[in-house]
Structures are given as structure tokens and as C-alpha cells.
């Protein structure tokens, strides 16, 4: 019996995509929070102050939430508009042959996996922030 929403199976793990979903947003949040904290301004405009760890968790939460929304919107766009081949270069003459749509969805993490991973990491930051603050 065919299902309405089939669950895809991953044929391979794309380490570059996994790295960009899980570790790059964390590194970006650390860099942004460090830069802002170096200025000495860690209070919100509403007058709420937070600890340094709480301030850092807010930046990490922001980065992972952005990644989750980007992957979720990519999945919606791919399913509704047909999507496009996932190539790294927009220059059609120098770019290698982009991977097919089916190949893109058969790798882990695809858009749905990326949104789930980033969403889960955002939730962990929210939980950690409530324990800290």
C-alpha cells in the first residue's frame, strides 16, 4: 500500500551538509557573541540583562533558528515549485554537473533533516537558557 508521504531513505551521509547544519552556525554564533560582548553591551533594549552564558545562548539560538527556517523554506520551495539542482556554483560554465533532485533528497541531511537538526539544537538552547537564566 503506497503511503501519501513516503519516508525517504538515506543512501549516503553528506559530511559537508551535516557540518554546515550542526557546527557552522555554532561557530558563527560564538564569533558574533564574542564581537558584541567585546564592546561591553550585553543588555537588551528592554532593560533585561543576562549573564554572559545566557547572552551567548541567545546568539546560538538565533543562528540555529535561522538555519532551521532556511532548510524548512527550501523543502517547501522544492516540493511546491519543483526546486532546482543543488550545485555550489551559479556559474554554468565553471560549475561541475549539479546533483540531481533525487540524489539530493537521498543524502543525509536533506532539507527536512537539516530543519529537524537545527530545530532540535534551537530547542536545546532554549532549555539551557531557561536553566541558566
PDB file of C-alpha atoms in Angstrom:
ATOM      1  CA  UNK A   1       0.000   0.000   0.000  1.00  0.00           C
ATOM      2  CA  UNK A   2       1.653   3.267  -1.070  1.00  0.00           C
ATOM      3  CA  UNK A   3       1.717   5.986   1.535  1.00  0.00           C
ATOM      4  CA  UNK A   4       0.728   9.581   0.933  1.00  0.00           C
ATOM      5  CA  UNK A   5       4.012  10.906   2.333  1.00  0.00           C
ATOM      6  CA  UNK A   6       6.770   8.361   1.750  1.00  0.00           C
ATOM      7  CA  UNK A   7       9.732   8.492   4.100  1.00  0.00           C
ATOM      8  CA  UNK A   8      12.934   8.739   2.062  1.00  0.00           C
ATOM      9  CA  UNK A   9      15.870   6.546   2.900  1.00  0.00           C
ATOM     10  CA  UNK A  10      19.347   7.984   3.037  1.00  0.00           C
ATOM     11  CA  UNK A  11      21.825   6.298   0.737  1.00  0.00           C
ATOM     12  CA  UNK A  12      24.802   8.304   1.954  1.00  0.00           C
ATOM     13  CA  UNK A  13      25.814  10.856   4.573  1.00  0.00           C
ATOM     14  CA  UNK A  14      26.925  14.193   3.170  1.00  0.00           C
ATOM     15  CA  UNK A  15      29.523  15.349   5.695  1.00  0.00           C
ATOM     16  CA  UNK A  16      29.729  18.854   4.267  1.00  0.00           C
ATOM     17  CA  UNK A  17      25.974  19.414   4.676  1.00  0.00           C
ATOM     18  CA  UNK A  18      25.969  17.893   8.154  1.00  0.00           C
ATOM     19  CA  UNK A  19      28.858  20.155   9.118  1.00  0.00           C
ATOM     20  CA  UNK A  20      27.041  23.217   7.757  1.00  0.00           C
ATOM     21  CA  UNK A  21      23.864  22.360   9.676  1.00  0.00           C
ATOM     22  CA  UNK A  22      25.413  21.445  13.023  1.00  0.00           C
ATOM     23  CA  UNK A  23      28.762  23.178  13.504  1.00  0.00           C
ATOM     24  CA  UNK A  24      28.991  26.288  11.324  1.00  0.00           C
ATOM     25  CA  UNK A  25      26.022  28.065  12.997  1.00  0.00           C
ATOM     26  CA  UNK A  26      27.609  27.353  16.390  1.00  0.00           C
ATOM     27  CA  UNK A  27      30.943  28.838  15.293  1.00  0.00           C
ATOM     28  CA  UNK A  28      29.189  31.863  13.773  1.00  0.00           C
ATOM     29  CA  UNK A  29      27.230  32.447  16.987  1.00  0.00           C
ATOM     30  CA  UNK A  30      30.399  32.269  19.086  1.00  0.00           C
ATOM     31  CA  UNK A  31      32.121  34.784  16.778  1.00  0.00           C
ATOM     32  CA  UNK A  32      29.162  37.183  16.763  1.00  0.00           C
ATOM     33  CA  UNK A  33      28.603  36.971  20.508  1.00  0.00           C
ATOM     34  CA  UNK A  34      32.314  37.480  21.179  1.00  0.00           C
ATOM     35  CA  UNK A  35      32.391  40.548  18.963  1.00  0.00           C
ATOM     36  CA  UNK A  36      29.321  42.076  20.580  1.00  0.00           C
ATOM     37  CA  UNK A  37      30.483  41.170  24.087  1.00  0.00           C
ATOM     38  CA  UNK A  38      33.849  42.795  23.384  1.00  0.00           C
ATOM     39  CA  UNK A  39      32.017  46.108  23.058  1.00  0.00           C
ATOM     40  CA  UNK A  40      30.679  45.628  26.592  1.00  0.00           C
ATOM     41  CA  UNK A  41      26.999  45.803  25.569  1.00  0.00           C
ATOM     42  CA  UNK A  42      25.180  42.666  26.676  1.00  0.00           C
ATOM     43  CA  UNK A  43      21.852  44.141  27.811  1.00  0.00           C
ATOM     44  CA  UNK A  44      18.735  44.052  25.688  1.00  0.00           C
ATOM     45  CA  UNK A  45      16.960  47.279  24.684  1.00  0.00           C
ATOM     46  CA  UNK A  46      14.128  46.362  27.076  1.00  0.00           C
ATOM     47  CA  UNK A  47      16.437  46.706  30.042  1.00  0.00           C
ATOM     48  CA  UNK A  48      16.783  42.995  30.681  1.00  0.00           C
ATOM     49  CA  UNK A  49      20.290  41.919  31.497  1.00  0.00           C
ATOM     50  CA  UNK A  50      21.520  38.401  31.100  1.00  0.00           C
ATOM     51  CA  UNK A  51      24.623  36.534  32.052  1.00  0.00           C
ATOM     52  CA  UNK A  52      27.398  36.034  29.552  1.00  0.00           C
ATOM     53  CA  UNK A  53      26.327  32.433  29.035  1.00  0.00           C
ATOM     54  CA  UNK A  54      22.705  33.494  28.542  1.00  0.00           C
ATOM     55  CA  UNK A  55      23.804  36.116  26.041  1.00  0.00           C
ATOM     56  CA  UNK A  56      25.836  33.503  24.152  1.00  0.00           C
ATOM     57  CA  UNK A  57      22.928  31.050  24.157  1.00  0.00           C
ATOM     58  CA  UNK A  58      20.679  33.752  22.676  1.00  0.00           C
ATOM     59  CA  UNK A  59      23.064  34.150  19.734  1.00  0.00           C
ATOM     60  CA  UNK A  60      23.373  30.387  19.257  1.00  0.00           C
ATOM     61  CA  UNK A  61      19.579  30.056  19.350  1.00  0.00           C
ATOM     62  CA  UNK A  62      19.263  32.808  16.727  1.00  0.00           C
ATOM     63  CA  UNK A  63      21.734  31.118  14.357  1.00  0.00           C
ATOM     64  CA  UNK A  64      20.168  27.659  14.635  1.00  0.00           C
ATOM     65  CA  UNK A  65      16.672  29.094  14.233  1.00  0.00           C
ATOM     66  CA  UNK A  66      17.788  30.822  11.028  1.00  0.00           C
ATOM     67  CA  UNK A  67      19.273  27.575   9.703  1.00  0.00           C
ATOM     68  CA  UNK A  68      16.086  25.670  10.564  1.00  0.00           C
ATOM     69  CA  UNK A  69      13.913  28.218   8.772  1.00  0.00           C
ATOM     70  CA  UNK A  70      16.190  28.246   5.724  1.00  0.00           C
ATOM     71  CA  UNK A  71      16.016  24.461   5.400  1.00  0.00           C
ATOM     72  CA  UNK A  72      12.278  24.399   6.018  1.00  0.00           C
ATOM     73  CA  UNK A  73      11.652  27.044   3.362  1.00  0.00           C
ATOM     74  CA  UNK A  74      13.968  25.147   0.996  1.00  0.00           C
ATOM     75  CA  UNK A  75      11.939  21.986   1.498  1.00  0.00           C
ATOM     76  CA  UNK A  76       8.662  23.819   0.922  1.00  0.00           C
ATOM     77  CA  UNK A  77      10.011  25.538  -2.193  1.00  0.00           C
ATOM     78  CA  UNK A  78      11.343  22.276  -3.562  1.00  0.00           C
ATOM     79  CA  UNK A  79       8.048  20.459  -3.049  1.00  0.00           C
ATOM     80  CA  UNK A  80       5.810  23.269  -4.355  1.00  0.00           C
ATOM     81  CA  UNK A  81       7.912  24.785  -7.131  1.00  0.00           C
ATOM     82  CA  UNK A  82       9.835  21.743  -8.297  1.00  0.00           C
ATOM     83  CA  UNK A  83      13.163  23.008  -6.974  1.00  0.00           C
ATOM     84  CA  UNK A  84      16.412  23.210  -8.840  1.00  0.00           C
ATOM     85  CA  UNK A  85      19.541  21.141  -8.958  1.00  0.00           C
ATOM     86  CA  UNK A  86      21.742  21.587  -5.905  1.00  0.00           C
ATOM     87  CA  UNK A  87      25.025  22.927  -7.243  1.00  0.00           C
ATOM     88  CA  UNK A  88      27.542  25.007  -5.317  1.00  0.00           C
ATOM     89  CA  UNK A  89      28.326  27.440  -8.139  1.00  0.00           C
ATOM     90  CA  UNK A  90      25.945  29.672 -10.056  1.00  0.00           C
ATOM     91  CA  UNK A  91      28.390  29.981 -12.958  1.00  0.00           C
ATOM     92  CA  UNK A  92      27.161  27.484 -15.538  1.00  0.00           C
ATOM     93  CA  UNK A  93      30.481  27.293 -17.396  1.00  0.00           C
ATOM     94  CA  UNK A  94      32.810  26.535 -14.462  1.00  0.00           C
ATOM     95  CA  UNK A  95      30.409  24.538 -12.323  1.00  0.00           C
ATOM     96  CA  UNK A  96      30.598  20.768 -12.130  1.00  0.00           C
ATOM     97  CA  UNK A  97      27.466  18.875 -13.024  1.00  0.00           C
ATOM     98  CA  UNK A  98      24.948  19.548 -10.208  1.00  0.00           C
ATOM     99  CA  UNK A  99      23.487  16.608  -8.383  1.00  0.00           C
ATOM    100  CA  UNK A 100      20.019  15.523  -9.358  1.00  0.00           C
ATOM    101  CA  UNK A 101      16.970  16.248  -7.240  1.00  0.00           C
ATOM    102  CA  UNK A 102      16.566  12.596  -6.321  1.00  0.00           C
ATOM    103  CA  UNK A 103      20.222  12.321  -5.323  1.00  0.00           C
ATOM    104  CA  UNK A 104      19.887  15.447  -3.160  1.00  0.00           C
ATOM    105  CA  UNK A 105      16.912  14.018  -1.264  1.00  0.00           C
ATOM    106  CA  UNK A 106      18.600  10.623  -0.784  1.00  0.00           C
ATOM    107  CA  UNK A 107      21.542  12.118   1.138  1.00  0.00           C
ATOM    108  CA  UNK A 108      21.523  12.805   4.872  1.00  0.00           C
ATOM    109  CA  UNK A 109      20.836  15.573   5.868  1.00  0.00           C
ATOM    110  CA  UNK A 110      18.398  16.807   3.248  1.00  0.00           C
ATOM    111  CA  UNK A 111      16.236  19.912   3.815  1.00  0.00           C
ATOM    112  CA  UNK A 112      13.843  18.198   6.193  1.00  0.00           C
ATOM    113  CA  UNK A 113      16.678  16.587   8.155  1.00  0.00           C
ATOM    114  CA  UNK A 114      18.524  19.919   8.332  1.00  0.00           C
ATOM    115  CA  UNK A 115      15.428  21.696   9.634  1.00  0.00           C
ATOM    116  CA  UNK A 116      14.891  18.972  12.246  1.00  0.00           C
ATOM    117  CA  UNK A 117      18.524  19.013  13.419  1.00  0.00           C
ATOM    118  CA  UNK A 118      18.671  22.807  13.645  1.00  0.00           C
ATOM    119  CA  UNK A 119      15.260  22.918  15.328  1.00  0.00           C
ATOM    120  CA  UNK A 120      16.362  20.372  17.918  1.00  0.00           C
ATOM    121  CA  UNK A 121      19.543  22.331  18.627  1.00  0.00           C
ATOM    122  CA  UNK A 122      17.464  25.516  18.963  1.00  0.00           C
ATOM    123  CA  UNK A 123      15.241  23.729  21.480  1.00  0.00           C
ATOM    124  CA  UNK A 124      18.316  22.601  23.447  1.00  0.00           C
ATOM    125  CA  UNK A 125      19.480  26.224  23.596  1.00  0.00           C
ATOM    126  CA  UNK A 126      16.054  27.325  24.852  1.00  0.00           C
ATOM    127  CA  UNK A 127      16.141  24.654  27.560  1.00  0.00           C
ATOM    128  CA  UNK A 128      19.720  25.536  28.516  1.00  0.00           C
ATOM    129  CA  UNK A 129      18.805  29.237  28.580  1.00  0.00           C
ATOM    130  CA  UNK A 130      15.921  28.589  30.956  1.00  0.00           C
ATOM    131  CA  UNK A 131      18.231  26.647  33.261  1.00  0.00           C
ATOM    132  CA  UNK A 132      20.881  29.392  33.188  1.00  0.00           C
ATOM    133  CA  UNK A 133      18.677  32.462  33.360  1.00  0.00           C
TER     134      UNK A 133
END
